[in-house]
Tab-separated table of C-alpha atoms and ligand atoms in Angstrom:
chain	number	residue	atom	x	y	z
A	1	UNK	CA	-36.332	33.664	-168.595
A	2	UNK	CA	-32.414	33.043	-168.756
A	3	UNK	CA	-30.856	35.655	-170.768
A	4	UNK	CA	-29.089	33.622	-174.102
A	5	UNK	CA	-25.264	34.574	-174.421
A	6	UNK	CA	-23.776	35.257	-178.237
A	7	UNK	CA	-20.253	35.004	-178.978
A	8	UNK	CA	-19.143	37.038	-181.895
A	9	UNK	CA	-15.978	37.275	-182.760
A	10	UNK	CA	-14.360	40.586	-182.553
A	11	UNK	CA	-12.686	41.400	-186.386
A	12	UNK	CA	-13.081	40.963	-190.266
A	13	UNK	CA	-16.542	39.098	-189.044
A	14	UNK	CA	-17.767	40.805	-186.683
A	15	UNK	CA	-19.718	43.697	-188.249
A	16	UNK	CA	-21.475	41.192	-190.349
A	17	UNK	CA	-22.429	38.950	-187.456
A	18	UNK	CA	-23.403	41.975	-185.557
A	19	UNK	CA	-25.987	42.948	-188.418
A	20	UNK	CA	-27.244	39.582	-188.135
A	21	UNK	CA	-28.793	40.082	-184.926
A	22	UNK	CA	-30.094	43.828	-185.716
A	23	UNK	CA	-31.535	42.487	-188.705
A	24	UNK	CA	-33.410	39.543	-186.534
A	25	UNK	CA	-34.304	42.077	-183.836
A	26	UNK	CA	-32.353	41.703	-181.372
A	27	UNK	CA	-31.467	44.983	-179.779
A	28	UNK	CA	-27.756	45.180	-180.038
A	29	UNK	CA	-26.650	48.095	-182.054
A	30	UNK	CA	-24.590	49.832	-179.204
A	31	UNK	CA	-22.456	47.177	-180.207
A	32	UNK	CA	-22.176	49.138	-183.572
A	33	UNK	CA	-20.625	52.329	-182.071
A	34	UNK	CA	-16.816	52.983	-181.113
A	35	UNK	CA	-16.441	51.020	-177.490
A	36	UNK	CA	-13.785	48.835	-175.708
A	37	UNK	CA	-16.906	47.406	-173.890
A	38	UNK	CA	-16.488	43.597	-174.477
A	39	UNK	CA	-20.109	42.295	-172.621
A	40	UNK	CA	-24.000	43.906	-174.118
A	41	UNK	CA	-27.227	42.945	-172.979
A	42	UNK	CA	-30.441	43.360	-175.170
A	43	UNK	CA	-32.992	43.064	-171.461
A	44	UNK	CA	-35.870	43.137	-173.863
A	45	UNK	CA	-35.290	39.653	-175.463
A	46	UNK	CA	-33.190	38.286	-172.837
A	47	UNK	CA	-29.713	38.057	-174.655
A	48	UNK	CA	-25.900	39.173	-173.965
A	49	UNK	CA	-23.581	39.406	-176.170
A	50	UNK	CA	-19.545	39.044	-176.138
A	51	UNK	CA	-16.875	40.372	-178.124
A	52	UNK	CA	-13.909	38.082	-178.067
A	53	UNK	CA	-11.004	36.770	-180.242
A	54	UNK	CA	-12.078	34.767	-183.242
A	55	UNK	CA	-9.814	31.853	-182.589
A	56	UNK	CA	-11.576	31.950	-178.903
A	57	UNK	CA	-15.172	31.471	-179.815
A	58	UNK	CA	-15.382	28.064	-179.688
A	59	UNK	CA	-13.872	27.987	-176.518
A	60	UNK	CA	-16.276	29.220	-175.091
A	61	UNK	CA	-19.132	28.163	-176.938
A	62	UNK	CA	-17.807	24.331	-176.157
A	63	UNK	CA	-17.504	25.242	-172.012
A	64	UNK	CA	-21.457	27.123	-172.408
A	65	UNK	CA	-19.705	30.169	-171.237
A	66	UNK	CA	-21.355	31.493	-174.691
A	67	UNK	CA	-24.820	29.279	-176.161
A	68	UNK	CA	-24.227	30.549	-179.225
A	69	UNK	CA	-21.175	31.630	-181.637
A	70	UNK	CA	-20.797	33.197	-184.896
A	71	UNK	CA	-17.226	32.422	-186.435
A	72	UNK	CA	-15.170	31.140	-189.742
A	73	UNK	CA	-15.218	27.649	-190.849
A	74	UNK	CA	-11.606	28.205	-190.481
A	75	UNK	CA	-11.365	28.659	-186.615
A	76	UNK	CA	-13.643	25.889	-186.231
A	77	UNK	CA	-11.573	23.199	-188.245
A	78	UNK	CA	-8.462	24.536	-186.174
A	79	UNK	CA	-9.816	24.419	-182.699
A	80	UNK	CA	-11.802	21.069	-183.601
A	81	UNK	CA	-14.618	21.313	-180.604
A	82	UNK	CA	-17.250	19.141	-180.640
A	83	UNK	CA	-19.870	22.117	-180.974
A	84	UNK	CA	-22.773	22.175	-183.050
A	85	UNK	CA	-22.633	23.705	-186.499
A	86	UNK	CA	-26.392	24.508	-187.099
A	87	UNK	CA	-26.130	26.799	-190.255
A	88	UNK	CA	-23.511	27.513	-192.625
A	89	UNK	CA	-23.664	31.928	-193.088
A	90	UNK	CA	-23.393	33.535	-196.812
A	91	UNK	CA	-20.172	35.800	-195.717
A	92	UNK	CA	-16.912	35.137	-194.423
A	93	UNK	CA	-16.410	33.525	-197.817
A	94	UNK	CA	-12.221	32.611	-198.758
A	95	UNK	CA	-10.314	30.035	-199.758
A	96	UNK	CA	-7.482	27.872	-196.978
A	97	UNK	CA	-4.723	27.677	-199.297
A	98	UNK	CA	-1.009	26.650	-199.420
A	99	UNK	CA	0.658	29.905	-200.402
A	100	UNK	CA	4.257	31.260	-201.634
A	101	UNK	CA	6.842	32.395	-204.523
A	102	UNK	CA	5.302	31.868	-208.035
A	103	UNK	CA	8.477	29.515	-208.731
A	104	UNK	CA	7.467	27.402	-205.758
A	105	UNK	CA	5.098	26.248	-208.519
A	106	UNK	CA	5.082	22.467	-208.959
A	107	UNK	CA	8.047	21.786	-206.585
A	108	UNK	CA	6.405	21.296	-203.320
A	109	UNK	CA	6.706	17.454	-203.453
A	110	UNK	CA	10.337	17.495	-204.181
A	111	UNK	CA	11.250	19.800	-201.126
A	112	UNK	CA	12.371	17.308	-197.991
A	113	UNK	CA	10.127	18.433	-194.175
A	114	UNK	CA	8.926	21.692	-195.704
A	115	UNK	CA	8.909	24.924	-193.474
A	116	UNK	CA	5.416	25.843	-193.331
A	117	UNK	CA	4.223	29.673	-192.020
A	118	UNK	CA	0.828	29.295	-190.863
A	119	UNK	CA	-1.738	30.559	-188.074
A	120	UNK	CA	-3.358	27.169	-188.374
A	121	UNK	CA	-0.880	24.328	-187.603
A	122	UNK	CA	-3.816	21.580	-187.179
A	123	UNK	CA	-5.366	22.568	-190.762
A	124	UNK	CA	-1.657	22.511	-192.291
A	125	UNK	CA	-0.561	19.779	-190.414
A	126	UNK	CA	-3.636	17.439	-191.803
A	127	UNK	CA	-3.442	18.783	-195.076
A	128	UNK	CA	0.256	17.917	-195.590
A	129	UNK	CA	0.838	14.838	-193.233
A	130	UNK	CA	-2.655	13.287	-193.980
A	131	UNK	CA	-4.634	14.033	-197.089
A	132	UNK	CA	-0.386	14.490	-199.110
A	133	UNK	CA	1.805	12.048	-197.414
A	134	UNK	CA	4.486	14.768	-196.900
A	135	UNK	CA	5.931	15.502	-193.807
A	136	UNK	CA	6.529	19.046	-193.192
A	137	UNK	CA	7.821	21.593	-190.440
A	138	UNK	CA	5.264	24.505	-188.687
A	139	UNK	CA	6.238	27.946	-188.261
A	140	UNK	CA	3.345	29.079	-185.789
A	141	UNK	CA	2.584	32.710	-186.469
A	142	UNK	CA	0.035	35.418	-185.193
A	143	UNK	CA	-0.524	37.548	-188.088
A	144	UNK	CA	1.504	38.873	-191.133
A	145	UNK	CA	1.722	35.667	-192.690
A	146	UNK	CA	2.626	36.618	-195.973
A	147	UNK	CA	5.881	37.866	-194.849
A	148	UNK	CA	7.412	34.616	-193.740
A	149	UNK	CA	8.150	33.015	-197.620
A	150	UNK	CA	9.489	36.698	-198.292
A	151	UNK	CA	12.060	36.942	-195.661
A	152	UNK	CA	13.140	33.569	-196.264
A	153	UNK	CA	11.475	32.184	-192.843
A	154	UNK	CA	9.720	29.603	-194.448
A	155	UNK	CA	9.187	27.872	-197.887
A	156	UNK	CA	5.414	28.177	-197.839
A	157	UNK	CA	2.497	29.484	-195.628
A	158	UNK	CA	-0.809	28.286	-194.946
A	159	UNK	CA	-3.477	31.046	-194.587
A	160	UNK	CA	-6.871	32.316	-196.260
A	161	UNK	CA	-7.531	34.194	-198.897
A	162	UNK	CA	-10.141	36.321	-200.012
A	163	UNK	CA	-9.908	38.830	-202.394
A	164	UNK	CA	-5.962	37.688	-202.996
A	165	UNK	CA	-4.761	41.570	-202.499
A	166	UNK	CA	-2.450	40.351	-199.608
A	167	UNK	CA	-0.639	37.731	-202.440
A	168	UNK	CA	-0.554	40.573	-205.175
A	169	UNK	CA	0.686	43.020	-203.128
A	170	UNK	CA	3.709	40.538	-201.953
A	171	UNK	CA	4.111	39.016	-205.049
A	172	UNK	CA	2.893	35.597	-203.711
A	173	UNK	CA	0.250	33.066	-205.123
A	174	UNK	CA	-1.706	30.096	-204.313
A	175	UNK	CA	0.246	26.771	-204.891
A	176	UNK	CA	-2.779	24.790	-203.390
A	177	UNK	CA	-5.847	25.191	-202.397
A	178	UNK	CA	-7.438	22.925	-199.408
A	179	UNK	CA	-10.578	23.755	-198.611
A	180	UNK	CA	-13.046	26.808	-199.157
A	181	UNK	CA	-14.154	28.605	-195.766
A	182	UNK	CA	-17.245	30.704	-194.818
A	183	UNK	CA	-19.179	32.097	-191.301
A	184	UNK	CA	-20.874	29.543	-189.728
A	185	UNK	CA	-24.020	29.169	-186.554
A	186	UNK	CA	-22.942	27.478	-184.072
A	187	UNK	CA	-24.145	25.978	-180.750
A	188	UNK	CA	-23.358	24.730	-177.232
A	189	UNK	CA	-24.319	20.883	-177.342
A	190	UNK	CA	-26.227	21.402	-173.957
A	191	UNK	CA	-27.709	24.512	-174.636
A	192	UNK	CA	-29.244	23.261	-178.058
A	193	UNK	CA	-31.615	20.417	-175.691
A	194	UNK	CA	-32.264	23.378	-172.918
A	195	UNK	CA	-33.107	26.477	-175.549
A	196	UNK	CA	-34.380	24.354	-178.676
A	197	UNK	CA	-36.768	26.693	-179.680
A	198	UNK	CA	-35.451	30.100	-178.854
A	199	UNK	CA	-32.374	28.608	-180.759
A	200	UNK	CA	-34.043	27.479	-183.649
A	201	UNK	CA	-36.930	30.770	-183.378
A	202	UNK	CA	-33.573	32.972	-183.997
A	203	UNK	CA	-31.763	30.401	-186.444
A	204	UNK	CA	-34.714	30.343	-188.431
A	205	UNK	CA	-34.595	34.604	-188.678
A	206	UNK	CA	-30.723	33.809	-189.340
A	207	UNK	CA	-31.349	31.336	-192.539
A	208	UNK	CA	-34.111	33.948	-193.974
A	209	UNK	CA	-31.256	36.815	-194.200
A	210	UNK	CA	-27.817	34.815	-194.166
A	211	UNK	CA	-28.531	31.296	-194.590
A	212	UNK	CA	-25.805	29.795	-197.287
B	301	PRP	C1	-5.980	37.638	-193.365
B	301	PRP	C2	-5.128	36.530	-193.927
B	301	PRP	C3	-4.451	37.184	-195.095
B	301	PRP	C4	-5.486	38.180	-195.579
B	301	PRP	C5	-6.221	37.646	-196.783
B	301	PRP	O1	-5.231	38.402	-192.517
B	301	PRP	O2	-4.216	36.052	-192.962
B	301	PRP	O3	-3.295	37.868	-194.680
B	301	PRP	O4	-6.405	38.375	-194.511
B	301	PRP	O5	-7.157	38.574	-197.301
B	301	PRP	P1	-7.104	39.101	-198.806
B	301	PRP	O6	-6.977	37.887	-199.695
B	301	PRP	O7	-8.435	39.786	-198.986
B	301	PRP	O8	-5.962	40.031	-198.957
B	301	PRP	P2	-5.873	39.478	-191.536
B	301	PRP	O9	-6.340	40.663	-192.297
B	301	PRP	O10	-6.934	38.814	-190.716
B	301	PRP	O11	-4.667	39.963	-190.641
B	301	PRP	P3	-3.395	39.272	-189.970
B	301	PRP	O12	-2.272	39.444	-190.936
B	301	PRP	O13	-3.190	40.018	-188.716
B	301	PRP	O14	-3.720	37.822	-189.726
């Protein structure tokens, strides 16, 4: 039997997406302890398992390098692969919004190519340019969004929330808000005709625990 390979992705997810598998019995909790190892195998039931960046997993789910992913609706509308999105998760749950000052409020279709902070330039880009009209100006960042409106780098940012601490705490709020985001199932487009059923035997398990 070929061994299935899982992508998870390593972060705010992963813990979650790591229970999913326990809880389906899979044997993978020595991914649960303190290790920099990034490759498990459960030789029982014939899977592996990967730890990589979120914004990678459907990278390699799309090249088969990984049959199956777990990651955010949010990664998956900003790497646009064509992968298979079998089952939409009950965690992972936030909000894309448009973010900034509270006096931003209301004035975002007066301001001319608006600087936009954002780790997701396709989501911003489509929101703005497409679905508003409004032409507007990325500001491609890795991580500490919320800083950019503060320090005057740009006007606005695009990011997620969740519980909104990150705003409060930096005296920002939502302006818009886009779309709402949560974990989803997905699957290599090849491996879904070659592994139907141990696919579906383990996304049926999936939909009993964490099915939306
Ligand atoms: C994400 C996101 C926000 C924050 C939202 O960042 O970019 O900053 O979480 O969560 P909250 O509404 O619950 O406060 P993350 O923690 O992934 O870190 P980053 O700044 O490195 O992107």
């Amino acid at each position: 039997m070929r061994y299935i390979t899982v992508a998870l992705a390593k972060g705010r997810l992963s813990k979650l997406a790591i229970d999913i598998f326990i809880k389906a019995g899979l044997q993978c909790e020595e991914m649960t302890k303190e290790t920099r190892k990034l490759i498990f195998t459960d030789e029982v039931n014939k899977f592996k398992f990967i730890l990589v960046k979120a914004s990678d997993v459907p990278t390699y789910v799309d090249y088969g390098a990984a049959d199956i992913g777990i990651v955010g609706k949010d990664t998956l509308l900003e790497e646009g692969r064509n992968l298979y999105e079998l089952l939409t998760l009950s965690f992972g749950n936030c909000k894309m919004c448009v973010c900034g000052l509270p006096q931003m409020k209301g004035r975002l279709e007066h301001i001319n190519n608006i600087r936009v902070a954002t780790k997701y330039p396709k989501i911003a880009k489509e929101y703005f340019e497409m679905q508003k009209g409004q032409t507007i100006e990325i500001i491609k960042l890795h991580g500490s969004i919320e800083l950019a409106p503060l320090v005057g780098l740009s006007e606005v940012i695009v990011d997620i929330v969740e519980s909104g601490q990150t705003l409060k705490e930096n005296g920002l709020t939502v302006l818009e808000e886009i779309c709402d985001i949560s974990a989803r199932f997905v699957v290599n487009r090849v491996s879904m005709k070659m592994e139907r059923q141990r696919i579906e035997t383990l996304m049926e398990k999936v939909k009993e625990i964490y099915g939306a």
